GROMACS .gro file of C-alpha atoms in nm:
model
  314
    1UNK     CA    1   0.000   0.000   0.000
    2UNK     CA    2   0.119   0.316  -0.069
    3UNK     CA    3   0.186   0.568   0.227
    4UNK     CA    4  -0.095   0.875   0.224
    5UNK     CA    5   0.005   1.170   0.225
    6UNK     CA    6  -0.157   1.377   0.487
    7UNK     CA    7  -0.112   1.521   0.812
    8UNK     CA    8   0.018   1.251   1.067
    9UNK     CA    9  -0.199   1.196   1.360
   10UNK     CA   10   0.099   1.137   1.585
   11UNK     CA   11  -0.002   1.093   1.969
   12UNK     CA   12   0.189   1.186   2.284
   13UNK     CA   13   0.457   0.999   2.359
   14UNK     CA   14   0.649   1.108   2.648
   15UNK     CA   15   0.617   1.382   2.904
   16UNK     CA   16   0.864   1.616   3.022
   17UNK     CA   17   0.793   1.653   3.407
   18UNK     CA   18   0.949   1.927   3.644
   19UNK     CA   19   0.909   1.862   4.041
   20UNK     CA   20   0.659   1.568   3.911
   21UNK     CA   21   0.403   1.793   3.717
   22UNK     CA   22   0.417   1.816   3.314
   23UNK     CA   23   0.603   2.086   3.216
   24UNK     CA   24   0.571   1.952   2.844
   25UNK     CA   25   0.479   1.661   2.600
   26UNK     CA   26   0.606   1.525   2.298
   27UNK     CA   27   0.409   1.393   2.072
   28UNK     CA   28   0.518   1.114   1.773
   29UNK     CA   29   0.425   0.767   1.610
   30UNK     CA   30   0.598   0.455   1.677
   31UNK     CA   31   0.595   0.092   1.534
   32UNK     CA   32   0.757  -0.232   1.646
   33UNK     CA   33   0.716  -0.509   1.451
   34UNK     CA   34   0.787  -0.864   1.537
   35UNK     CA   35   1.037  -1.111   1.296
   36UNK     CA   36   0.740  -1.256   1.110
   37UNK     CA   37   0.656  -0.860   1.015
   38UNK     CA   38   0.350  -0.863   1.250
   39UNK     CA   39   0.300  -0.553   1.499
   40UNK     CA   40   0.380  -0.634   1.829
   41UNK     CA   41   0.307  -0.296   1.894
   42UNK     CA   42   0.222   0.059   1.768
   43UNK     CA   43   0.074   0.430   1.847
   44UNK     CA   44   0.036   0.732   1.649
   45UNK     CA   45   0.040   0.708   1.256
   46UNK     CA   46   0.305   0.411   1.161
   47UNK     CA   47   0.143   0.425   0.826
   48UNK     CA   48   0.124   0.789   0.632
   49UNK     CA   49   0.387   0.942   0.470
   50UNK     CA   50   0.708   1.051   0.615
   51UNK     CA   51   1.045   1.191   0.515
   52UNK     CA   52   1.327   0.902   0.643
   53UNK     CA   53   1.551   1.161   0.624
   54UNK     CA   54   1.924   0.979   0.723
   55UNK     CA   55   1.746   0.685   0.869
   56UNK     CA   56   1.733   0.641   0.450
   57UNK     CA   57   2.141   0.528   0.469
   58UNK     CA   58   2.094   0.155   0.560
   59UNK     CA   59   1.894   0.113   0.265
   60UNK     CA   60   2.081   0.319   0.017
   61UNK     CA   61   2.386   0.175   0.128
   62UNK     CA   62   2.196  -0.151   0.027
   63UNK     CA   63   2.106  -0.090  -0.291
   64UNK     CA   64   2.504   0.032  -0.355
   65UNK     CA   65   2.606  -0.336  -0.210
   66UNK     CA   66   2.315  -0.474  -0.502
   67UNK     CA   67   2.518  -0.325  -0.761
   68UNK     CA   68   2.841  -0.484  -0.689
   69UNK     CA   69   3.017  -0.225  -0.387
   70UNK     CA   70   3.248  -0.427  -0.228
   71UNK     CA   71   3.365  -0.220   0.068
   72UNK     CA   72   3.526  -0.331   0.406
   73UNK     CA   73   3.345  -0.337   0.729
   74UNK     CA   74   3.478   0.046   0.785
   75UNK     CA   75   3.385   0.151   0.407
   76UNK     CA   76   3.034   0.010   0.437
   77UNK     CA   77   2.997   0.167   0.770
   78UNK     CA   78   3.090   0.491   0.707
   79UNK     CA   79   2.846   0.477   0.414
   80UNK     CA   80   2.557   0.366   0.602
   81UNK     CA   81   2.697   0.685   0.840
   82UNK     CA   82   2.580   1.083   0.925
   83UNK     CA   83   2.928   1.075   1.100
   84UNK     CA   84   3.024   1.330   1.349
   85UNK     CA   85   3.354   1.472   1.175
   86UNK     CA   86   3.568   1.277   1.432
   87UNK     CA   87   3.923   1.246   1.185
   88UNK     CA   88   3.859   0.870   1.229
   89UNK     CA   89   3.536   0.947   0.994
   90UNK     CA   90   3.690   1.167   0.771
   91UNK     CA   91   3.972   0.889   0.755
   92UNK     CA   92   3.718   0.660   0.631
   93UNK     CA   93   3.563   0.845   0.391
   94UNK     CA   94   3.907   0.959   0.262
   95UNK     CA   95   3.974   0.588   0.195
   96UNK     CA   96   3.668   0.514  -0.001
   97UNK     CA   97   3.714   0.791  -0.253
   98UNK     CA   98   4.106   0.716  -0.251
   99UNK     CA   99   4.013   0.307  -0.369
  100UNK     CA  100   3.810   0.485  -0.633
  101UNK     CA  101   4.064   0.756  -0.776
  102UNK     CA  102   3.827   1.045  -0.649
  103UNK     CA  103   3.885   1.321  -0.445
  104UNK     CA  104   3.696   1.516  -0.183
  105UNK     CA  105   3.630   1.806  -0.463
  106UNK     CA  106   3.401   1.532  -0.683
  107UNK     CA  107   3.161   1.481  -0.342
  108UNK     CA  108   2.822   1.613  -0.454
  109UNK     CA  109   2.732   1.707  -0.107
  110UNK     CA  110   2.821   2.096   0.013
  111UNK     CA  111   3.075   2.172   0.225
  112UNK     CA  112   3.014   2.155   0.626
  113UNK     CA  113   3.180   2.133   0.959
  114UNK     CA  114   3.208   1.895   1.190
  115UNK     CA  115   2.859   1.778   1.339
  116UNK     CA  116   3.019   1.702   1.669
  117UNK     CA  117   3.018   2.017   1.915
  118UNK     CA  118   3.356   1.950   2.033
  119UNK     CA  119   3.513   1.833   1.699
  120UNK     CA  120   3.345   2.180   1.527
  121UNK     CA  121   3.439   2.387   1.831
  122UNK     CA  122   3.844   2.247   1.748
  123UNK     CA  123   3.768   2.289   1.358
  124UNK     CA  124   3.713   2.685   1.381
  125UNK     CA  125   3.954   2.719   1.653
  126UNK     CA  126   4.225   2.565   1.432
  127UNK     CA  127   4.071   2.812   1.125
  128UNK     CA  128   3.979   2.563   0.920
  129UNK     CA  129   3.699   2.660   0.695
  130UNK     CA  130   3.384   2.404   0.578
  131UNK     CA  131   3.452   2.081   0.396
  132UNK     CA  132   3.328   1.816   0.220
  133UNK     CA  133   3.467   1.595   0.359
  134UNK     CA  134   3.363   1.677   0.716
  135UNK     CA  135   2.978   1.688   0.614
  136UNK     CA  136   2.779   1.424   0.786
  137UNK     CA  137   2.708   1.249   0.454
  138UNK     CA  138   3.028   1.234   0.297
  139UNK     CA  139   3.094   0.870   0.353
  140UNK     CA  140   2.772   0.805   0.143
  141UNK     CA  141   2.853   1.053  -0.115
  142UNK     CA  142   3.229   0.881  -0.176
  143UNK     CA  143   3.025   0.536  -0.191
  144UNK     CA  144   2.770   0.676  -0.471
  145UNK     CA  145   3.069   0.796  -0.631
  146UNK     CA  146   3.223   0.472  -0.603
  147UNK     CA  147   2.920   0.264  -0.754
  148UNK     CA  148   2.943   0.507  -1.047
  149UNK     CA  149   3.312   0.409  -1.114
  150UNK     CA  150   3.226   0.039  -1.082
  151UNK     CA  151   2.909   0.065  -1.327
  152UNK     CA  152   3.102   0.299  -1.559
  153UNK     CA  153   2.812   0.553  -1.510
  154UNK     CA  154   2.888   0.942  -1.570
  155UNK     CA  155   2.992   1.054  -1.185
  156UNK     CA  156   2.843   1.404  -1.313
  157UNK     CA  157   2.487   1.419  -1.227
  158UNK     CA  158   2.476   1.109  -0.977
  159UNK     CA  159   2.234   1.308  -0.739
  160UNK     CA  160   1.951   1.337  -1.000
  161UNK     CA  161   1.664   1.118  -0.959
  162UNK     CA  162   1.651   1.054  -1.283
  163UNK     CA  163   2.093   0.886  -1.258
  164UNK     CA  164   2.058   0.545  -1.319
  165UNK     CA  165   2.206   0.498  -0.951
  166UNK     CA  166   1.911   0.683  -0.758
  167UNK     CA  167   1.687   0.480  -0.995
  168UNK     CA  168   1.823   0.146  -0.876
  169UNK     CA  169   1.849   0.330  -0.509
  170UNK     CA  170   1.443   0.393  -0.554
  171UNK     CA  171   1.395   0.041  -0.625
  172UNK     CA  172   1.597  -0.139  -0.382
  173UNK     CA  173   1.368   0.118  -0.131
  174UNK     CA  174   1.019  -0.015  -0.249
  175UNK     CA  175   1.192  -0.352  -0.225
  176UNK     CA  176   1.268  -0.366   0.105
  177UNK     CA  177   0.986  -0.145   0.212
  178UNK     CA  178   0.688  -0.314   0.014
  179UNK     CA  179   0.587  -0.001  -0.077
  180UNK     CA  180   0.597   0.186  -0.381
  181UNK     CA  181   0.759   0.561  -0.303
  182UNK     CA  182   0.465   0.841  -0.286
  183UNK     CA  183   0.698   1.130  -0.297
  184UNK     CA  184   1.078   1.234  -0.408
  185UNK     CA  185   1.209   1.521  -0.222
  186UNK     CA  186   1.613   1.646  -0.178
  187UNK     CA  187   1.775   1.591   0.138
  188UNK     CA  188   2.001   1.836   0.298
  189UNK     CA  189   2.282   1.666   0.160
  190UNK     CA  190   2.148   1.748  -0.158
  191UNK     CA  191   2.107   1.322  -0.239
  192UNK     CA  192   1.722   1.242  -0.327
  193UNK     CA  193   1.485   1.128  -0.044
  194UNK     CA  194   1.248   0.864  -0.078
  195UNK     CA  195   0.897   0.911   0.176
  196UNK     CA  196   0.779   0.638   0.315
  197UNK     CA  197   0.621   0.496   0.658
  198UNK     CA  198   0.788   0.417   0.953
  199UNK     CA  199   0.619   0.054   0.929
  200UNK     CA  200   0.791   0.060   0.606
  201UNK     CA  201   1.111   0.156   0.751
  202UNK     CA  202   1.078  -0.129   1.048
  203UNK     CA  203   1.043  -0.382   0.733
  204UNK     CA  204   1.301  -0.261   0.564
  205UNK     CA  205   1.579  -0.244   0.870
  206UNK     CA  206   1.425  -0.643   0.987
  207UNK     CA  207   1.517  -0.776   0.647
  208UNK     CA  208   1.889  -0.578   0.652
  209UNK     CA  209   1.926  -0.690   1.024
  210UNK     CA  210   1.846  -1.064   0.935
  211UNK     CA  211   2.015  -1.103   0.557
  212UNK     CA  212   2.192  -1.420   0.527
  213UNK     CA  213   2.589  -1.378   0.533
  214UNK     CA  214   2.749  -1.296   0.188
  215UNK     CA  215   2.426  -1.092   0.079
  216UNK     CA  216   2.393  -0.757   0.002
  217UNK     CA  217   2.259  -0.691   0.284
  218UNK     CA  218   2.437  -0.847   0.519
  219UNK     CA  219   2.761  -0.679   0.374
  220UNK     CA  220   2.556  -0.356   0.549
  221UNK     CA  221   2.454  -0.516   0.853
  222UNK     CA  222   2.829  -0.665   0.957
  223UNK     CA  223   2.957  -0.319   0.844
  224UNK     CA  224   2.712  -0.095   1.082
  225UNK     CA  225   2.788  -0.346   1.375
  226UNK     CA  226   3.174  -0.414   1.319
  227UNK     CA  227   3.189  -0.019   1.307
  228UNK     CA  228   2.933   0.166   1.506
  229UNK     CA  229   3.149   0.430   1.586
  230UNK     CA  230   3.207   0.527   1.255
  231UNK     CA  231   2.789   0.544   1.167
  232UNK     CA  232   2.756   0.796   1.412
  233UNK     CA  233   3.035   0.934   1.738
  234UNK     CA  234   3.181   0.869   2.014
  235UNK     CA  235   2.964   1.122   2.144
  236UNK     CA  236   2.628   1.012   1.983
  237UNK     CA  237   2.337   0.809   2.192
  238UNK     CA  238   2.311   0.579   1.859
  239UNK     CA  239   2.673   0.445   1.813
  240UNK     CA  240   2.653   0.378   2.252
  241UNK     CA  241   2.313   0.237   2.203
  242UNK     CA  242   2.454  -0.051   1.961
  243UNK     CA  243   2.763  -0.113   2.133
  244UNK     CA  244   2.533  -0.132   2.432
  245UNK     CA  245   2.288  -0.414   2.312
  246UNK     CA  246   2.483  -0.681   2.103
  247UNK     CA  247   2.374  -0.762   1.711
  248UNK     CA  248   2.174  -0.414   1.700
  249UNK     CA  249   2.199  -0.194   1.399
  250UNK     CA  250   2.049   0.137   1.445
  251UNK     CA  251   2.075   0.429   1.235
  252UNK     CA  252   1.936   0.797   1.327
  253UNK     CA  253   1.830   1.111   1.124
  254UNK     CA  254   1.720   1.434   1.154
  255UNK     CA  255   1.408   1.544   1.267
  256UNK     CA  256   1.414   1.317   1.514
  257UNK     CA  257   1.353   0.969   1.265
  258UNK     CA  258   1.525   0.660   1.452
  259UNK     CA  259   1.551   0.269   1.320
  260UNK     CA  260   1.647  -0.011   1.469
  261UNK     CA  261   1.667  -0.380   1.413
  262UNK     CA  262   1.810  -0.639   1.644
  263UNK     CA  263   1.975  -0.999   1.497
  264UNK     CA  264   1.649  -1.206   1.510
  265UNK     CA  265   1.438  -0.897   1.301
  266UNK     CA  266   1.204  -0.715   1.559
  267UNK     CA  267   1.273  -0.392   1.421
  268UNK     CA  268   1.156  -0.045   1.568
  269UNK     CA  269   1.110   0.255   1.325
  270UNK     CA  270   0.962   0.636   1.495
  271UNK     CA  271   0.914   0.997   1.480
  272UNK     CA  272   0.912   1.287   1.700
  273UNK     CA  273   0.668   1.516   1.557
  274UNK     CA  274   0.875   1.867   1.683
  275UNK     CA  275   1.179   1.692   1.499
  276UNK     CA  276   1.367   1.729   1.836
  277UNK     CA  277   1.608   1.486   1.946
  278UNK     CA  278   1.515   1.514   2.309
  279UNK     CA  279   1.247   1.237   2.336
  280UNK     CA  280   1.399   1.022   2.077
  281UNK     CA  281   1.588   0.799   2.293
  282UNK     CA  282   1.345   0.767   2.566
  283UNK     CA  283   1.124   0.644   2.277
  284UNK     CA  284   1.362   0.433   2.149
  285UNK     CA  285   1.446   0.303   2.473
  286UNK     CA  286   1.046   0.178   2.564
  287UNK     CA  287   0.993   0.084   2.220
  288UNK     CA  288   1.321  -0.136   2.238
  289UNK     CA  289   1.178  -0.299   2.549
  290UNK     CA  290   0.891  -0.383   2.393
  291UNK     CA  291   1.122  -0.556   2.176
  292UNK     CA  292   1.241  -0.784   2.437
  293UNK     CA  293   1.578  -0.616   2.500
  294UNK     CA  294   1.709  -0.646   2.845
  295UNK     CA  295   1.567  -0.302   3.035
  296UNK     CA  296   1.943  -0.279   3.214
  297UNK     CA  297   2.113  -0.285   2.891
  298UNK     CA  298   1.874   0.074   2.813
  299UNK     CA  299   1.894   0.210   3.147
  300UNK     CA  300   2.134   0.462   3.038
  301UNK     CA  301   1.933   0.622   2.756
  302UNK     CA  302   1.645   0.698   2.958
  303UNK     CA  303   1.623   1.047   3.139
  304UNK     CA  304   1.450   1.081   3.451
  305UNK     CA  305   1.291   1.413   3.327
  306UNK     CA  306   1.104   1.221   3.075
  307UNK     CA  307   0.856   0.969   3.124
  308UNK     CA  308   0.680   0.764   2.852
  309UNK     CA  309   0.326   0.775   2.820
  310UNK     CA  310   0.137   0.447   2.990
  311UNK     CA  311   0.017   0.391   2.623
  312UNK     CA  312   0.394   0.312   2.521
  313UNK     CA  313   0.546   0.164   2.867
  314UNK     CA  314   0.634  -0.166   2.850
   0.00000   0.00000   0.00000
């Protein structure tokens, strides 16, 4: 079924208290499905339209794997990655375009800084102007890049939706989603987006998480969990969060879109309607839970100014 596109009816999910009385709520949709692709669990709108925004990586780095990318654990990693700008990310970018004969000046994404507070704060100070390189979407840009070189497809234009790569990108999407795409829009990084639903997005990450070894997919899967500190920081909930719970690949974007898919395929997918980061992980966290991950293991992404709603509380 194609995803509608209207105005979600997203629900409140957690509640910012102060001295125990709600200061403020955060409303979203969540969906966690179970291995067999039935709902073990869901509130808000799972099902209309949505931007996946980097949450989208997994899936392109996917299709990039169908077309014959072979990349190390670190190249595949980094490509799945909206990377902090730590110099072990820009390392692994580097080294992508560098197997390929490309340069940081052929990345179609603009230049940035670092993501990372701390690594941008040390960027200026050292008066080093915007790269590409240090955008959060480099690694993906050097691996489109790379898939052009192996396909002997013109690198010039590779961001169009009408390149044969985001072609094959759109239809590895509907293919792992099982639904067609409603809308094309361009991301910040200037790559195109593909809508979809975040019960779309749970299918998609369950089949990644669960691809038998030597596929496509799991070429994305080992590279995300050999490497999580290269798909997002040291400093980032999401790279702790899979080093905290063993087998899980997880994958964050902006305005506040999370994914994640544990070995045997119950996969989460949710939104934050205010696009906010602050309730993601507390979200994440119960819907994880729900999942049947050990509640110790997520202790420390919960924040005891937040509370779930009973509706999501496991």
């Amino acid at each position: 079924m194609t995803p509608q596109e209207r105005e979600p009816r997203h629900v409140p999910l957690v509640h910012l208290l102060r001295d125990g009385m709600v200061e403020g709520v955060h409303h979203g949709s969540v969906v966690v499905l179970a291995p067999d692709g039935s709902t073990l669990f869901e509130a808000g709108d799972p099902d209309v339209a949505m931007y996946p925004r980097s949450t989208a990586k997994p899936l392109q780095a996917t299709a990039m794997a169908r077309l014959g990318l072979r990349l190390d654990p670190a190249g595949f990693a980094i490509a799945a990655a909206s990377h902090s700008g730590e110099p072990r990310h820009l390392d692994a970018a580097a080294t992508v375009l560098r197997a390929y004969d490309f340069t940081e000046t052929t990345l179609g994404n603009p230049a940035d800084l670092p993501y990372d507070p701390v690594e941008r704060d040390a960027w200026i100070a050292d008066g080093r102007q915007p790269s590409r390189l240090a955008h959060n979407c480099s690694g993906k840009h050097a691996a489109m890049l790379a898939v052009c070189r192996e396909q002997g497809w013109n690198v010039e234009g590779y961001l169009d939706p009408a390149h044969p790569l985001q072609r094959a990108i759109r239809e590895t999407v509907e293919d792992l989603t099982g639904q067609p795409v409603p809308r094309v829009a361009t991301d910040g990084c200037g790559a195109p987006l593909f809508a979809l639903s975040l019960r779309g997005l749970a299918r998609a990450a369950s089949r990644i998480a669960t691809a038998p070894d030597g596929s496509p997919e799991a070429l994305v899967a080992n590279g995300i969990r050999a490497r999580p500190d290269l798909v997002a920081g040291s400093r980032r909930d999401v790279t702790r969060l899979m080093q905290a719970v063993p087998g899980l690949i997880a994958k964050d974007g902006f305005e506040a879109v999370q994914l994640a898919a544990l070995p045997d395929g119950t996969a989460v997918a949710l939104k934050i309607a205010d696009g906010g980061d602050r309730a993601r992980p507390a979200v994440l966290a119960a819907a994880l839970a729900r999942a049947g991950v050990d509640p110790e293991r997520l202790a420390p992404f919960r924040d005891p100014a937040l509370r779930v709603t009973d509706a999501l509380a496991a």
